[in-house]
Amino acid sequence: MAATQKLARHTKQLATIWQAVKDDKSHPTADQVYDQVRRKLPNISLGTVYRNLQKLVALKKLQVLMLGRSQHFDPLVQRHQHFICEVCDRVFDVLIESQRDIRPAKLPEEGFTVTSHHLAFYGTCKSCSSEESTSL
Ligand SMILES: [Zn+2]
Ligand SMILES: [Zn+2]
């Protein structure tokens, strides 16, 4: 394959993956993005999807959220926190007005510098709350 054709294919893959995730507020894992992208590019591999997701992270178009052992990809790159539903495991964005007041009371030792933090709220989302009440 000619270099330009190869480049075009790579650009198309990246663009398709970006299209799949850019408006996705569900914080999908690489597997979930793969399922989406495969509908448009049936021959794409999970590895290619994963590499392109990392590329988008490097370009600062996505941020990675670690939940348990899995990486979730988030197109909202501005600083924000998350609400995680303990029933359905869905992840929602939570915006906090000021991050300034969140500081550890004590760091493990002198000389440590805090550069960021991640705060998550756990609970029950609206649809899980209503399902619970109707089934009772
Ligand atoms: Zn839920
Ligand atoms: Zn988020």
PDB file of C-alpha atoms and ligand atoms in Angstrom:
ATOM      1  CA  MET A   1       0.000   0.000   0.000  1.00  0.00           C
ATOM      2  CA  ALA A   2       1.282   3.455  -0.893  1.00  0.00           C
ATOM      3  CA  ALA A   3       2.299   5.662   1.988  1.00  0.00           C
ATOM      4  CA  THR A   4      -0.385   8.231   1.236  1.00  0.00           C
ATOM      5  CA  GLN A   5      -3.081   5.542   1.143  1.00  0.00           C
ATOM      6  CA  LYS A   6      -1.837   4.175   4.435  1.00  0.00           C
ATOM      7  CA  LEU A   7      -1.862   7.641   5.936  1.00  0.00           C
ATOM      8  CA  ALA A   8      -5.389   8.219   4.646  1.00  0.00           C
ATOM      9  CA  ARG A   9      -6.528   4.986   6.243  1.00  0.00           C
ATOM     10  CA  HIS A  10      -4.915   5.946   9.554  1.00  0.00           C
ATOM     11  CA  THR A  11      -6.487   9.393   9.433  1.00  0.00           C
ATOM     12  CA  LYS A  12      -9.871   7.847   8.716  1.00  0.00           C
ATOM     13  CA  GLN A  13      -9.541   5.443  11.634  1.00  0.00           C
ATOM     14  CA  LEU A  14      -8.593   8.244  13.992  1.00  0.00           C
ATOM     15  CA  ALA A  15     -11.423  10.459  12.712  1.00  0.00           C
ATOM     16  CA  THR A  16     -13.984   7.640  13.053  1.00  0.00           C
ATOM     17  CA  ILE A  17     -12.863   6.885  16.607  1.00  0.00           C
ATOM     18  CA  TRP A  18     -12.991  10.564  17.493  1.00  0.00           C
ATOM     19  CA  GLN A  19     -16.521  10.801  16.031  1.00  0.00           C
ATOM     20  CA  ALA A  20     -17.552   7.841  18.175  1.00  0.00           C
ATOM     21  CA  VAL A  21     -16.270   9.305  21.427  1.00  0.00           C
ATOM     22  CA  LYS A  22     -16.457  13.075  21.100  1.00  0.00           C
ATOM     23  CA  ASP A  23     -20.067  13.381  22.246  1.00  0.00           C
ATOM     24  CA  ASP A  24     -20.134  10.266  24.365  1.00  0.00           C
ATOM     25  CA  LYS A  25     -20.765  11.231  27.957  1.00  0.00           C
ATOM     26  CA  SER A  26     -20.945   7.638  29.147  1.00  0.00           C
ATOM     27  CA  HIS A  27     -17.176   7.339  29.758  1.00  0.00           C
ATOM     28  CA  PRO A  28     -16.763   4.239  27.565  1.00  0.00           C
ATOM     29  CA  THR A  29     -13.963   1.722  27.924  1.00  0.00           C
ATOM     30  CA  ALA A  30     -11.795   0.811  24.916  1.00  0.00           C
ATOM     31  CA  ASP A  31     -14.000  -2.273  24.398  1.00  0.00           C
ATOM     32  CA  GLN A  32     -17.130  -0.164  24.259  1.00  0.00           C
ATOM     33  CA  VAL A  33     -15.538   2.265  21.795  1.00  0.00           C
ATOM     34  CA  TYR A  34     -14.422  -0.732  19.726  1.00  0.00           C
ATOM     35  CA  ASP A  35     -18.024  -1.993  19.538  1.00  0.00           C
ATOM     36  CA  GLN A  36     -19.154   1.424  18.298  1.00  0.00           C
ATOM     37  CA  VAL A  37     -16.369   1.895  15.759  1.00  0.00           C
ATOM     38  CA  ARG A  38     -16.690  -1.642  14.375  1.00  0.00           C
ATOM     39  CA  ARG A  39     -20.126  -0.747  12.985  1.00  0.00           C
ATOM     40  CA  LYS A  40     -18.412   1.744  10.678  1.00  0.00           C
ATOM     41  CA  LEU A  41     -15.044   0.057  10.199  1.00  0.00           C
ATOM     42  CA  PRO A  42     -15.734  -3.681  10.484  1.00  0.00           C
ATOM     43  CA  ASN A  43     -12.088  -4.646   9.971  1.00  0.00           C
ATOM     44  CA  ILE A  44     -10.603  -2.494  12.679  1.00  0.00           C
ATOM     45  CA  SER A  45      -8.904  -4.296  15.572  1.00  0.00           C
ATOM     46  CA  LEU A  46      -9.234  -3.589  19.261  1.00  0.00           C
ATOM     47  CA  GLY A  47      -5.507  -2.808  19.343  1.00  0.00           C
ATOM     48  CA  THR A  48      -5.921  -0.125  16.672  1.00  0.00           C
ATOM     49  CA  VAL A  49      -8.843   1.401  18.550  1.00  0.00           C
ATOM     50  CA  TYR A  50      -6.787   1.376  21.740  1.00  0.00           C
ATOM     51  CA  ARG A  51      -3.756   2.980  20.074  1.00  0.00           C
ATOM     52  CA  ASN A  52      -5.918   5.709  18.559  1.00  0.00           C
ATOM     53  CA  LEU A  53      -7.582   6.386  21.886  1.00  0.00           C
ATOM     54  CA  GLN A  54      -4.136   6.851  23.428  1.00  0.00           C
ATOM     55  CA  LYS A  55      -3.277   9.188  20.556  1.00  0.00           C
ATOM     56  CA  LEU A  56      -6.373  11.276  21.324  1.00  0.00           C
ATOM     57  CA  VAL A  57      -5.323  11.344  24.976  1.00  0.00           C
ATOM     58  CA  ALA A  58      -1.856  12.562  23.943  1.00  0.00           C
ATOM     59  CA  LEU A  59      -3.519  15.251  21.818  1.00  0.00           C
ATOM     60  CA  LYS A  60      -5.471  16.242  24.942  1.00  0.00           C
ATOM     61  CA  LYS A  61      -8.786  15.579  23.239  1.00  0.00           C
ATOM     62  CA  LEU A  62      -9.654  12.850  25.695  1.00  0.00           C
ATOM     63  CA  GLN A  63      -8.812  12.190  29.278  1.00  0.00           C
ATOM     64  CA  VAL A  64      -8.455   8.836  30.900  1.00  0.00           C
ATOM     65  CA  LEU A  65     -10.358   7.917  33.993  1.00  0.00           C
ATOM     66  CA  MET A  66      -9.272   4.878  35.964  1.00  0.00           C
ATOM     67  CA  LEU A  67     -12.166   3.087  37.593  1.00  0.00           C
ATOM     68  CA  GLY A  68     -11.112  -0.059  39.295  1.00  0.00           C
ATOM     69  CA  ARG A  69      -8.819  -1.687  36.760  1.00  0.00           C
ATOM     70  CA  SER A  70     -10.386  -0.303  33.631  1.00  0.00           C
ATOM     71  CA  GLN A  71      -9.592   2.823  31.691  1.00  0.00           C
ATOM     72  CA  HIS A  72     -12.544   4.939  30.691  1.00  0.00           C
ATOM     73  CA  PHE A  73     -12.266   7.636  28.028  1.00  0.00           C
ATOM     74  CA  ASP A  74     -13.777  11.027  28.595  1.00  0.00           C
ATOM     75  CA  PRO A  75     -14.146  13.773  25.942  1.00  0.00           C
ATOM     76  CA  LEU A  76     -14.737  16.358  28.648  1.00  0.00           C
ATOM     77  CA  VAL A  77     -11.145  17.440  29.230  1.00  0.00           C
ATOM     78  CA  GLN A  78     -11.861  20.366  31.509  1.00  0.00           C
ATOM     79  CA  ARG A  79     -11.353  19.530  35.172  1.00  0.00           C
ATOM     80  CA  HIS A  80     -14.360  17.832  36.617  1.00  0.00           C
ATOM     81  CA  GLN A  81     -15.366  15.101  38.995  1.00  0.00           C
ATOM     82  CA  HIS A  82     -17.535  12.046  38.611  1.00  0.00           C
ATOM     83  CA  PHE A  83     -20.630  10.487  40.023  1.00  0.00           C
ATOM     84  CA  ILE A  84     -20.617   6.720  39.776  1.00  0.00           C
ATOM     85  CA  CYS A  85     -23.847   4.789  40.112  1.00  0.00           C
ATOM     86  CA  GLU A  86     -23.279   1.757  42.288  1.00  0.00           C
ATOM     87  CA  VAL A  87     -26.221  -0.050  40.714  1.00  0.00           C
ATOM     88  CA  CYS A  88     -25.573   0.274  36.961  1.00  0.00           C
ATOM     89  CA  ASP A  89     -21.880   1.403  37.085  1.00  0.00           C
ATOM     90  CA  ARG A  90     -22.607   4.339  34.822  1.00  0.00           C
ATOM     91  CA  VAL A  91     -20.351   7.355  35.212  1.00  0.00           C
ATOM     92  CA  PHE A  92     -21.694  10.901  35.157  1.00  0.00           C
ATOM     93  CA  ASP A  93     -19.831  14.189  35.024  1.00  0.00           C
ATOM     94  CA  VAL A  94     -19.971  16.454  38.031  1.00  0.00           C
ATOM     95  CA  LEU A  95     -18.702  19.996  37.779  1.00  0.00           C
ATOM     96  CA  ILE A  96     -17.350  21.611  40.883  1.00  0.00           C
ATOM     97  CA  GLU A  97     -17.132  25.386  40.989  1.00  0.00           C
ATOM     98  CA  SER A  98     -14.022  25.688  43.047  1.00  0.00           C
ATOM     99  CA  GLN A  99     -11.344  23.066  43.454  1.00  0.00           C
ATOM    100  CA  ARG A 100      -9.359  25.218  45.818  1.00  0.00           C
ATOM    101  CA  ASP A 101     -10.769  23.960  49.065  1.00  0.00           C
ATOM    102  CA  ILE A 102      -9.912  20.341  48.472  1.00  0.00           C
ATOM    103  CA  ARG A 103      -6.557  19.779  50.099  1.00  0.00           C
ATOM    104  CA  PRO A 104      -5.238  16.906  52.116  1.00  0.00           C
ATOM    105  CA  ALA A 105      -4.923  17.717  55.818  1.00  0.00           C
ATOM    106  CA  LYS A 106      -1.507  16.135  55.860  1.00  0.00           C
ATOM    107  CA  LEU A 107       0.781  14.749  53.176  1.00  0.00           C
ATOM    108  CA  PRO A 108       2.818  11.595  53.857  1.00  0.00           C
ATOM    109  CA  GLU A 109       6.073  13.516  54.193  1.00  0.00           C
ATOM    110  CA  GLU A 110       7.576  16.940  53.747  1.00  0.00           C
ATOM    111  CA  GLY A 111       8.456  17.754  50.149  1.00  0.00           C
ATOM    112  CA  PHE A 112       5.417  16.208  48.490  1.00  0.00           C
ATOM    113  CA  THR A 113       3.640  18.339  45.885  1.00  0.00           C
ATOM    114  CA  VAL A 114       0.009  17.818  44.950  1.00  0.00           C
ATOM    115  CA  THR A 115      -0.614  18.455  41.241  1.00  0.00           C
ATOM    116  CA  SER A 116      -4.139  17.108  40.895  1.00  0.00           C
ATOM    117  CA  HIS A 117      -6.720  14.998  42.621  1.00  0.00           C
ATOM    118  CA  HIS A 118      -9.693  12.976  41.654  1.00  0.00           C
ATOM    119  CA  LEU A 119     -12.844  12.978  43.649  1.00  0.00           C
ATOM    120  CA  ALA A 120     -15.693  10.617  42.925  1.00  0.00           C
ATOM    121  CA  PHE A 121     -19.178  10.554  44.296  1.00  0.00           C
ATOM    122  CA  TYR A 122     -20.873   7.188  44.616  1.00  0.00           C
ATOM    123  CA  GLY A 123     -24.573   6.588  44.847  1.00  0.00           C
ATOM    124  CA  THR A 124     -27.633   5.740  42.813  1.00  0.00           C
ATOM    125  CA  CYS A 125     -28.507   7.466  39.542  1.00  0.00           C
ATOM    126  CA  LYS A 126     -31.976   8.722  38.719  1.00  0.00           C
ATOM    127  CA  SER A 127     -33.078   5.763  36.586  1.00  0.00           C
ATOM    128  CA  CYS A 128     -31.782   3.212  39.120  1.00  0.00           C
ATOM    129  CA  SER A 129     -33.524   5.078  41.947  1.00  0.00           C
ATOM    130  CA  SER A 130     -36.860   5.054  40.132  1.00  0.00           C
ATOM    131  CA  GLU A 131     -36.550   1.384  39.129  1.00  0.00           C
ATOM    132  CA  GLU A 132     -35.959   0.550  42.744  1.00  0.00           C
ATOM    133  CA  SER A 133     -39.028   2.408  43.927  1.00  0.00           C
ATOM    134  CA  THR A 134     -41.334   0.907  41.290  1.00  0.00           C
ATOM    135  CA  SER A 135     -40.207  -2.640  42.033  1.00  0.00           C
ATOM    136  CA  LEU A 136     -40.925  -2.267  45.737  1.00  0.00           C
TER     137      LEU A 136
HETATM  138 ZN    ZN B   1     -27.712   3.676  37.834  1.00  0.00          ZN
HETATM  139 ZN    ZN B   2     -16.139  12.847  32.923  1.00  0.00          ZN
END
